[in-house]
Coordinates of C-alpha atoms in Angstrom, one line a residue:
Chain Z
X12 CA 12.9 50.9 30.0
X13 CA 10.2 49.8 32.3
X14 CA 8.2 46.6 31.6
X15 CA 5.1 46.1 33.7
X16 CA 2.9 43.0 33.8
X17 CA -0.3 43.7 35.8
X18 CA -3.0 41.2 36.8
X19 CA -2.2 39.1 33.8
X20 CA -4.4 36.1 33.2
X21 CA -4.5 33.7 30.3
X22 CA -7.0 30.9 29.6
X23 CA -6.9 28.4 26.9
X24 CA -10.0 26.8 25.5
X25 CA -9.7 23.0 25.1
X26 CA -12.0 20.2 24.5
X27 CA -12.2 19.6 28.2
X28 CA -13.1 23.2 28.8
X29 CA -11.2 26.3 29.8
X30 CA -7.7 25.8 31.2
X31 CA -6.2 28.6 33.2
X32 CA -2.5 28.9 32.2
X33 CA -1.8 32.1 34.1
X34 CA -3.7 33.8 36.8
X35 CA -3.1 37.3 38.1
X36 CA 0.6 37.5 37.3
X37 CA 2.3 40.7 38.4
X38 CA 5.9 41.5 37.7
X39 CA 8.1 44.3 36.5
X40 CA 11.6 44.7 35.0
X41 CA 13.7 47.8 35.0
X42 CA 16.5 49.0 32.7
X43 CA 19.6 46.8 32.6
X44 CA 18.2 44.1 34.9
X45 CA 18.7 40.4 34.4
X46 CA 15.6 38.6 35.6
X47 CA 14.7 35.0 35.4
X48 CA 11.3 33.4 35.8
X49 CA 11.5 29.8 37.0
X50 CA 8.7 27.3 37.1
X51 CA 8.0 23.7 36.7
X52 CA 6.5 22.4 33.5
X53 CA 2.9 23.5 33.2
X54 CA 3.5 26.7 35.1
X55 CA 2.7 28.7 32.1
X56 CA 6.1 30.3 32.0
X57 CA 6.4 30.1 28.2
X58 CA 3.0 31.5 27.9
X59 CA 4.0 34.4 30.0
X60 CA 6.9 35.1 27.8
X61 CA 4.9 34.8 24.6
X62 CA 2.3 37.3 26.0
X63 CA 5.1 39.8 26.7
X64 CA 6.5 39.2 23.3
X65 CA 3.1 39.9 21.9
X66 CA 2.9 36.5 20.1
X67 CA -0.3 35.7 22.0
X68 CA -3.0 37.7 23.7
X69 CA -4.0 37.7 27.4
X70 CA -7.5 36.9 28.6
X71 CA -7.2 39.8 31.0
X72 CA -4.6 42.1 32.5
X73 CA -2.1 44.4 31.0
X74 CA 1.4 44.5 29.7
X75 CA 3.2 47.8 29.1
X76 CA 6.6 48.7 27.9
X77 CA 7.4 52.3 29.0
X78 CA 3.8 52.9 29.7
X79 CA 2.8 51.8 26.1
X80 CA 0.5 48.7 26.0
X81 CA 1.8 45.7 24.1
X82 CA -0.6 44.8 21.3
X83 CA 1.6 42.6 19.2
X84 CA 5.1 41.5 18.5
X85 CA 7.7 44.2 17.8
X86 CA 11.4 44.8 17.6
X87 CA 11.5 46.5 21.0
X88 CA 11.1 43.0 22.5
X89 CA 13.7 40.6 21.0
X90 CA 13.2 36.9 21.4
X91 CA 15.4 33.9 21.6
X92 CA 13.7 30.5 21.4
X93 CA 15.1 27.1 22.4
X94 CA 15.1 25.6 18.9
X95 CA 14.7 26.3 15.2
X96 CA 16.0 29.7 15.6
X97 CA 18.1 30.4 12.5
X98 CA 17.2 31.0 8.9
X99 CA 18.9 27.9 7.5
X100 CA 19.5 29.3 4.0
X101 CA 21.4 32.4 5.4
X102 CA 24.9 32.3 6.7
X103 CA 25.8 33.5 10.1
X104 CA 26.4 37.1 9.2
X105 CA 23.2 37.3 7.1
X106 CA 21.2 35.8 9.9
X107 CA 22.5 38.5 12.2
X108 CA 21.8 41.1 9.6
X109 CA 18.3 39.9 8.8
X110 CA 16.3 42.0 11.3
X111 CA 18.2 45.1 10.3
X112 CA 17.3 44.5 6.7
X113 CA 13.6 44.0 7.6
X114 CA 13.7 47.4 9.3
X115 CA 15.3 49.0 6.3
X116 CA 18.4 50.1 8.0
X117 CA 21.0 51.4 5.6
X118 CA 23.8 49.1 4.4
X119 CA 26.7 50.8 6.0
X120 CA 25.1 50.9 9.4
X121 CA 24.0 47.2 9.0
X122 CA 27.5 46.1 8.3
X123 CA 28.8 48.0 11.3
X124 CA 26.3 46.5 13.7
X125 CA 26.7 43.0 12.3
X126 CA 30.5 43.0 12.8
X127 CA 30.1 44.5 16.3
X128 CA 27.6 41.8 17.4
X129 CA 29.5 39.0 15.7
X130 CA 32.4 40.1 17.8
X131 CA 30.3 40.3 20.9
X132 CA 29.3 36.7 20.5
X133 CA 32.7 35.6 19.3
X134 CA 31.6 34.3 15.9
X135 CA 33.5 36.6 13.5
X136 CA 35.5 33.8 12.0
X137 CA 32.3 31.8 11.3
X138 CA 30.5 34.6 9.6
X139 CA 30.3 32.8 6.3
X140 CA 29.1 29.4 7.7
X141 CA 25.7 28.1 7.2
X142 CA 23.7 27.2 10.3
X143 CA 23.8 23.5 9.5
X144 CA 27.6 23.6 10.0
X145 CA 27.3 25.0 13.6
X146 CA 27.0 23.3 16.9
X147 CA 24.0 23.9 19.1
X148 CA 25.8 26.4 21.3
X149 CA 27.0 28.4 18.3
X150 CA 23.5 28.5 16.8
X151 CA 22.2 30.0 20.0
X152 CA 25.0 32.6 20.0
X153 CA 23.9 33.6 16.5
X154 CA 20.3 33.8 17.6
X155 CA 21.4 36.0 20.5
X156 CA 23.5 38.2 18.2
X157 CA 20.6 38.5 15.8
X158 CA 18.2 39.6 18.5
X159 CA 20.7 42.1 20.0
X160 CA 21.6 43.6 16.6
X161 CA 18.1 45.0 16.6
X162 CA 19.0 46.7 19.9
X163 CA 15.7 45.8 21.6
X164 CA 14.6 47.4 24.9
X165 CA 14.4 44.0 26.4
X166 CA 15.6 40.5 25.4
X167 CA 13.2 37.7 26.0
X168 CA 14.7 34.2 26.2
X169 CA 12.6 31.1 26.3
X170 CA 14.8 28.3 27.8
X171 CA 17.5 29.3 25.4
X172 CA 20.0 26.6 26.7
X173 CA 17.4 23.9 27.3
X174 CA 18.5 21.8 24.3
X175 CA 22.2 22.0 25.0
X176 CA 24.5 19.5 26.8
X177 CA 25.6 20.4 30.3
X178 CA 29.1 21.6 29.4
X179 CA 27.9 23.8 26.6
X180 CA 25.1 25.1 28.8
X181 CA 27.5 26.2 31.5
X182 CA 29.8 28.0 29.0
X183 CA 26.8 29.6 27.4
X184 CA 25.6 30.9 30.8
X185 CA 29.0 32.5 31.4
X186 CA 28.9 33.9 27.9
X187 CA 25.4 35.4 28.3
X188 CA 26.5 37.2 31.5
X189 CA 29.5 38.7 29.6
X190 CA 27.2 39.8 26.7
X191 CA 24.8 41.3 29.2
X192 CA 27.6 43.2 31.0
X193 CA 29.0 44.4 27.7
X194 CA 25.8 45.5 26.0
X195 CA 23.8 46.5 29.1
X196 CA 20.7 44.9 27.6
X197 CA 17.7 44.1 29.8
X198 CA 17.1 40.4 29.9
X199 CA 14.0 38.4 30.9
X200 CA 14.7 34.7 30.8
X201 CA 12.4 31.7 31.3
X202 CA 13.9 28.5 32.6
X203 CA 13.1 25.4 34.7
X204 CA 16.7 25.1 35.8
X205 CA 16.9 26.7 39.2
X206 CA 20.7 26.7 39.3
X207 CA 20.8 28.5 36.0
X208 CA 18.4 31.1 37.3
X209 CA 20.3 31.7 40.5
X210 CA 23.6 32.0 38.7
X211 CA 22.3 34.4 36.1
X212 CA 19.7 36.6 37.8
X213 CA 19.6 39.7 39.9
X214 CA 16.0 38.9 40.6
X215 CA 13.9 35.7 40.2
X216 CA 10.2 35.2 40.0
X217 CA 9.1 31.8 41.0
X218 CA 6.0 30.6 39.2
X219 CA 3.8 27.8 40.5
X220 CA 1.7 25.7 38.3
X221 CA -2.0 25.4 37.4
X222 CA -2.8 28.1 37.3
X223 CA 0.6 29.7 36.9
X224 CA 1.0 32.5 39.3
X225 CA 3.9 34.3 41.0
X226 CA 4.5 32.5 44.2
X227 CA 7.5 34.5 45.4
X228 CA 10.1 37.0 44.3
X229 CA 13.8 36.7 45.2
X230 CA 16.4 39.3 45.1
X231 CA 19.7 37.5 44.4
X232 CA 22.7 39.0 46.1
X233 CA 25.8 37.2 45.0
X234 CA 29.3 38.7 44.5
X235 CA 30.2 40.0 41.1
X236 CA 33.7 40.5 39.8
X237 CA 35.2 43.9 39.0
X238 CA 33.5 43.9 35.5
X239 CA 30.1 43.5 37.2
X240 CA 29.5 39.9 36.1
X241 CA 29.5 36.7 38.2
X242 CA 31.9 33.9 37.6
X243 CA 31.7 30.3 38.2
X244 CA 33.0 30.2 41.7
X245 CA 29.7 31.7 43.1
X246 CA 28.2 28.3 42.6
X247 CA 30.3 27.0 45.5
X248 CA 29.2 29.7 47.9
X249 CA 26.7 28.8 50.7
X250 CA 24.5 31.8 49.7
X251 CA 24.1 30.3 46.2
X252 CA 23.2 26.9 47.7
X253 CA 20.6 28.5 50.0
X254 CA 18.9 30.3 47.2
X255 CA 18.9 27.2 45.1
X256 CA 17.4 25.0 47.9
X257 CA 14.8 27.6 48.8
X258 CA 13.5 27.9 45.3
X259 CA 13.7 24.2 44.6
X260 CA 11.7 23.5 47.7
X261 CA 9.1 26.1 46.6
X262 CA 8.7 24.4 43.3
X263 CA 8.6 20.9 44.8
X264 CA 5.9 21.9 47.3
X265 CA 3.7 23.3 44.5
X266 CA 4.3 20.2 42.4
X267 CA 3.3 18.0 45.3
X268 CA 0.2 20.1 46.0
X269 CA -0.8 19.8 42.4
X270 CA -0.3 16.0 42.3
X271 CA -2.3 15.6 45.4
X272 CA -5.1 17.6 43.8
X273 CA -5.0 15.6 40.6
X274 CA -4.8 12.3 42.5
Chain W
X3 CA 17.1 -26.5 17.5
X4 CA 20.7 -27.3 17.9
X5 CA 21.7 -24.7 15.4
X6 CA 19.7 -22.0 17.0
X7 CA 21.3 -22.6 20.4
X8 CA 24.8 -22.5 18.8
X9 CA 23.9 -19.2 17.1
X10 CA 22.8 -17.7 20.4
X11 CA 26.1 -18.7 22.0
X12 CA 28.3 -17.3 19.3
X13 CA 26.8 -13.9 18.7
X14 CA 25.0 -11.3 20.6
X15 CA 22.7 -8.8 19.0
X16 CA 22.0 -8.2 15.3
X17 CA 24.4 -10.0 12.9
X18 CA 26.2 -7.5 10.7
X19 CA 25.2 -7.0 7.1
X20 CA 26.2 -4.9 4.1
X21 CA 23.4 -5.4 1.6
X22 CA 20.5 -5.1 4.1
X23 CA 21.5 -2.1 6.1
X24 CA 18.5 0.0 7.0
X25 CA 18.7 3.8 6.5
X26 CA 22.4 3.6 6.0
X27 CA 24.7 3.9 3.0
X28 CA 26.2 1.0 1.2
X29 CA 29.8 1.0 -0.1
X30 CA 30.3 3.1 -3.3
X31 CA 31.5 0.2 -5.4
X32 CA 28.5 -1.9 -4.5
X33 CA 26.2 1.0 -5.2
X34 CA 27.6 1.7 -8.7
X35 CA 27.6 -2.0 -9.4
X36 CA 23.9 -2.4 -8.4
X37 CA 23.0 0.7 -10.4
X38 CA 24.7 -0.7 -13.5
X39 CA 22.9 -4.0 -13.0
X40 CA 19.6 -2.2 -12.8
X41 CA 20.0 -1.1 -16.4
X42 CA 22.0 -4.0 -17.9
X43 CA 19.8 -7.0 -16.7
X44 CA 16.5 -5.8 -18.2
X45 CA 18.3 -4.7 -21.4
X46 CA 20.0 -8.1 -21.6
X47 CA 16.7 -10.0 -20.9
X48 CA 15.0 -8.0 -23.6
X49 CA 17.8 -8.8 -26.1
X50 CA 17.7 -12.5 -25.1
X51 CA 13.9 -12.7 -25.5
X52 CA 13.9 -10.9 -28.8
X53 CA 16.8 -13.0 -30.2
X54 CA 15.9 -16.5 -28.9
X55 CA 12.3 -16.2 -27.8
X56 CA 9.3 -17.3 -29.7
X57 CA 8.0 -13.7 -30.0
X58 CA 7.9 -12.4 -33.5
X59 CA 10.1 -9.5 -34.5
X60 CA 7.0 -7.4 -35.4
X61 CA 5.9 -7.6 -31.8
X62 CA 9.2 -7.5 -30.0
X63 CA 12.0 -5.9 -32.0
X64 CA 15.6 -6.6 -30.8
X65 CA 17.9 -3.8 -29.6
X66 CA 19.8 -3.6 -32.9
X67 CA 16.5 -3.2 -34.8
X68 CA 15.4 -0.5 -32.4
X69 CA 18.8 1.2 -32.8
X70 CA 18.2 1.1 -36.6
X71 CA 14.8 2.6 -36.3
X72 CA 16.2 5.3 -34.1
X73 CA 18.8 6.0 -36.8
X74 CA 16.0 6.3 -39.4
X75 CA 14.0 8.7 -37.3
X76 CA 17.0 10.7 -36.6
X77 CA 18.1 11.0 -40.3
X78 CA 14.6 12.0 -41.4
X79 CA 14.7 14.7 -38.8
X80 CA 11.5 13.4 -37.2
X81 CA 13.1 12.6 -33.9
X82 CA 14.4 16.1 -33.2
X83 CA 11.2 17.8 -34.4
X84 CA 8.9 15.4 -32.4
X85 CA 11.0 15.6 -29.3
X86 CA 11.2 19.4 -29.5
X87 CA 7.4 19.6 -30.0
X88 CA 6.6 17.4 -27.1
X89 CA 9.3 19.1 -24.9
X90 CA 8.0 22.6 -25.6
X91 CA 4.4 21.6 -24.8
X92 CA 5.5 20.1 -21.5
X93 CA 7.6 23.2 -20.6
X94 CA 4.8 25.5 -21.6
X95 CA 2.2 23.8 -19.6
X96 CA 4.5 23.3 -16.7
X97 CA 5.6 26.9 -16.6
X98 CA 2.0 28.2 -16.6
X99 CA 1.1 25.7 -13.8
X100 CA 4.2 26.7 -11.8
X101 CA 3.3 30.4 -12.2
X102 CA 0.0 29.7 -10.6
X103 CA 0.8 26.9 -8.1
X104 CA 3.7 28.5 -6.4
X105 CA 1.9 31.7 -5.2
X106 CA -1.3 29.7 -4.7
X107 CA 0.3 26.9 -2.7
X108 CA 2.4 29.3 -0.6
X109 CA -0.7 31.4 0.1
X110 CA -2.8 28.4 1.0
X111 CA -0.1 27.1 3.3
X112 CA 0.4 30.4 5.0
X113 CA -3.1 31.7 5.4
X114 CA -5.8 29.5 6.9
X115 CA -8.3 31.8 5.2
X116 CA -7.0 31.2 1.7
X117 CA -6.7 27.5 2.5
X118 CA -10.4 27.4 3.5
X119 CA -11.3 29.2 0.3
X120 CA -9.4 27.0 -2.1
X121 CA -8.8 23.6 -0.5
X122 CA -12.3 22.1 -1.0
X123 CA -12.4 23.0 -4.7
X124 CA -8.8 21.9 -5.4
X125 CA -9.5 18.7 -3.5
X126 CA -12.3 17.8 -5.8
X127 CA -10.9 18.9 -9.1
X128 CA -7.6 17.0 -8.5
X129 CA -9.5 13.7 -8.4
X130 CA -10.9 14.4 -11.9
X131 CA -8.4 12.6 -14.2
X132 CA -6.7 15.2 -16.3
X133 CA -7.0 13.0 -19.4
X134 CA -10.8 13.2 -19.1
X135 CA -10.6 16.9 -19.9
X136 CA -9.2 16.2 -23.4
X137 CA -12.5 16.2 -25.2
X138 CA -13.6 19.3 -23.5
X139 CA -10.4 21.1 -24.2
X140 CA -10.6 20.2 -27.9
X141 CA -14.2 21.6 -28.0
X142 CA -13.0 24.8 -26.2
X143 CA -9.6 25.3 -27.7
X144 CA -9.5 23.3 -31.0
X145 CA -6.7 21.0 -31.9
X146 CA -3.7 23.3 -31.9
X147 CA -1.1 23.8 -29.1
X148 CA -3.5 25.4 -26.7
X149 CA -5.5 22.3 -25.6
X150 CA -2.2 20.4 -25.1
X151 CA -0.7 23.0 -23.0
X152 CA -3.9 23.5 -21.1
X153 CA -4.1 19.7 -20.4
X154 CA -0.6 19.7 -18.9
X155 CA -1.5 22.9 -16.9
X156 CA -4.6 21.2 -15.5
X157 CA -2.8 17.9 -14.8
X158 CA 0.0 19.4 -12.8
X159 CA -1.5 22.6 -11.2
X160 CA -3.4 20.9 -8.4
X161 CA -0.8 18.5 -7.2
X162 CA 1.9 21.1 -7.4
X163 CA -0.3 23.5 -5.4
X164 CA -1.1 20.9 -2.7
X165 CA 2.5 19.8 -2.3
X166 CA 3.7 23.3 -2.0
X167 CA 0.9 24.0 0.5
X168 CA 2.0 21.1 2.6
X169 CA 5.6 22.2 2.6
X170 CA 4.6 25.5 4.1
X171 CA 3.2 23.7 7.1
X172 CA 6.7 22.5 7.9
X173 CA 8.1 26.0 8.3
X174 CA 8.9 26.1 12.1
X175 CA 6.5 28.5 13.9
X176 CA 9.5 29.7 15.9
X177 CA 11.1 31.0 12.8
X178 CA 8.0 33.0 11.8
X179 CA 7.6 34.4 15.3
X180 CA 11.3 35.3 15.6
X181 CA 10.9 37.3 12.4
X182 CA 8.1 39.3 14.0
X183 CA 10.2 40.0 17.0
X184 CA 13.0 41.2 14.7
X185 CA 10.5 43.8 13.4
X186 CA 9.2 41.8 10.4
X187 CA 5.9 42.6 8.9
X188 CA 3.5 39.8 7.7
X189 CA 4.4 40.4 4.0
X190 CA 8.1 40.1 4.9
X191 CA 7.5 36.8 6.7
X192 CA 5.7 35.6 3.5
X193 CA 8.3 36.7 1.0
X194 CA 11.5 36.6 3.0
X195 CA 11.0 33.6 5.4
X196 CA 8.3 31.2 4.1
X197 CA 9.1 31.5 0.4
X198 CA 12.8 30.8 0.7
X199 CA 12.2 28.1 3.2
X200 CA 10.0 26.1 0.7
X201 CA 12.2 26.5 -2.4
X202 CA 13.7 23.0 -2.0
X203 CA 10.2 21.5 -1.6
X204 CA 9.0 23.4 -4.7
X205 CA 11.9 21.8 -6.7
X206 CA 11.0 18.4 -5.3
X207 CA 7.3 18.8 -6.2
X208 CA 8.3 19.8 -9.7
X209 CA 10.5 16.7 -10.0
X210 CA 7.6 14.5 -9.1
X211 CA 5.0 16.3 -11.2
X212 CA 7.2 16.5 -14.2
X213 CA 6.5 12.8 -14.8
X214 CA 2.8 13.5 -14.9
X215 CA 3.2 16.2 -17.5
X216 CA 5.3 13.7 -19.7
X217 CA 2.4 11.3 -19.4
X218 CA -0.2 13.9 -20.4
X219 CA 1.7 15.3 -23.4
X220 CA 1.6 11.9 -25.0
X221 CA -2.0 11.5 -24.2
X222 CA -2.7 14.8 -25.8
X223 CA -0.7 13.9 -28.9
X224 CA -2.3 10.5 -29.3
X225 CA -5.6 12.3 -29.7
X226 CA -4.6 15.0 -32.1
X227 CA -1.3 16.4 -33.2
X228 CA 0.9 17.2 -36.2
X229 CA 4.1 16.5 -34.4
X230 CA 5.3 15.1 -31.2
X231 CA 6.6 11.8 -29.8
X232 CA 3.0 10.7 -29.0
X233 CA 2.0 11.4 -32.6
X234 CA 5.1 9.4 -33.8
X235 CA 4.1 6.5 -31.7
X236 CA 0.5 6.6 -33.1
X237 CA 1.8 6.7 -36.7
X238 CA 4.2 3.8 -35.9
X239 CA 1.3 1.8 -34.6
X240 CA -0.7 2.2 -37.8
X241 CA 2.2 0.7 -39.8
X242 CA 3.1 -1.8 -37.2
X243 CA 6.5 -0.4 -36.7
X244 CA 7.1 -1.6 -33.2
X245 CA 10.8 -0.8 -33.5
X246 CA 9.9 2.9 -33.8
X247 CA 7.6 2.7 -30.9
X248 CA 10.4 1.2 -28.8
X249 CA 12.7 4.0 -30.0
X250 CA 10.3 6.7 -29.0
X251 CA 9.6 5.1 -25.6
X252 CA 13.3 5.0 -24.9
X253 CA 13.7 8.6 -25.9
X254 CA 10.8 9.5 -23.6
X255 CA 12.4 7.7 -20.7
X256 CA 15.8 9.3 -21.3
X257 CA 14.4 12.8 -21.6
X258 CA 12.4 12.4 -18.4
X259 CA 15.5 11.2 -16.7
X260 CA 17.5 14.1 -17.9
X261 CA 14.9 16.6 -16.7
X262 CA 14.9 14.9 -13.3
X263 CA 18.7 15.1 -13.2
X264 CA 18.7 18.8 -14.1
X265 CA 16.2 19.6 -11.4
X266 CA 18.3 17.7 -8.9
X267 CA 21.3 19.7 -10.1
X268 CA 19.3 22.9 -9.6
X269 CA 18.5 21.7 -6.1
X270 CA 22.2 21.2 -5.3
X271 CA 23.1 24.6 -6.6
X272 CA 20.3 26.6 -5.2
X273 CA 19.6 24.8 -2.0
X274 CA 23.0 23.9 -0.7
X275 CA 21.6 24.7 2.8
X276 CA 18.9 22.0 2.5
X277 CA 21.3 19.1 1.7
X278 CA 21.8 17.0 4.8

């Protein structure tokens, strides 16, 4: 898998004229990577993800997955949103199965994959529950399982834990790393939470606002356990703190610049 | 003034209440009690007015007289026939209207193009009172069942359609987009995401518009009919049998209420997921 974003720009037309949401964004993601894009609000980071997902169209520039240009949404790019993610009339197992059904995958194979991914996200015992009976964290687990069940080339996540409380968020981050290690899925996640990005990523793209553009790329080198995933103690390391401060500073500077410009 | 200051000293914040709680449940016992009162007091007032008031029996029959008239109508077989006639007309017109308004409403809610194509015309026609179509329908379709069913069709089609269309607008965009990223095609989004999502709203729209079709069937029958509760009321008026009119009105109310209850039951069974 090779995702390439080249000179990507996106303008929105509003009553006040054209607003540039993204300008000349360049990035790439390779097989099995976990990459985060961090940016302040207004940095166009959600727009970037939507463009990659094919849910919106760029003004100029190019997105390719394995050399094939993206022209619309497809099952090779799974997506997890922050909210309203589950089909409320379907139980957990049927939510996970939904994408497979859409694609016309035979029943036996569907059942196998559903039970595998329910196990991956640890929701086997809740398979018969309706979404309304689940907590926010559990709902996101179902959404992740549903996206993974389609076995996409890359999983796109738009602030998936943004609506969760701090405790749930932390356990979901740990959970996501375990899922990533176990399934080997390539992940591109958007977040405004620098700590989250540093903890999860192998690489980080820092996006600055108005117009959103890649300010800097960070390679995150933090120790991993023998299974190849990080655990919580990395947050106490001085390296972790340094990454966090650097990126936070970068975002703060760009926010100040922007406010000075507006003021 | 003194009272106010005492009040301020003794309590902080909103004083508690049971009856006037906003957006909260009241105790079950109180609820059932109030619901009983809602029926019993009007009934009791009616009885009181009919028995001791100065209104003549011919104009305001008492509950026992109405019960008697009800018995009459029942024994003669009129009541069953009339009720069945009216009911079938309502069901007929409503089923036709549903068969058009469900696909049309969903299509209008889903596709801005279809909405642009139909919304202006629907918006105009729905302000034409359905009852005003009666003469035209009689000219076109005669005085049989067809004009009555057509009237109910016209009277419920547009509101059903617009209510279903509005419901589609509340389908979260994320849900539709997620479906695309799961490999869904547009027709799959239409039939497997949007349609199931609005089923509860469709049932709700039906509950509300059912009342309209009950109104219209009586209007149609008042104009021309062999049978039906509206026809029965018209006949009773000719002979000044107000007791029969009252009996028919109560039957109308009860049947409407029963239809409403059964639609609510359908909601509970089919849309368990949508119950808070």
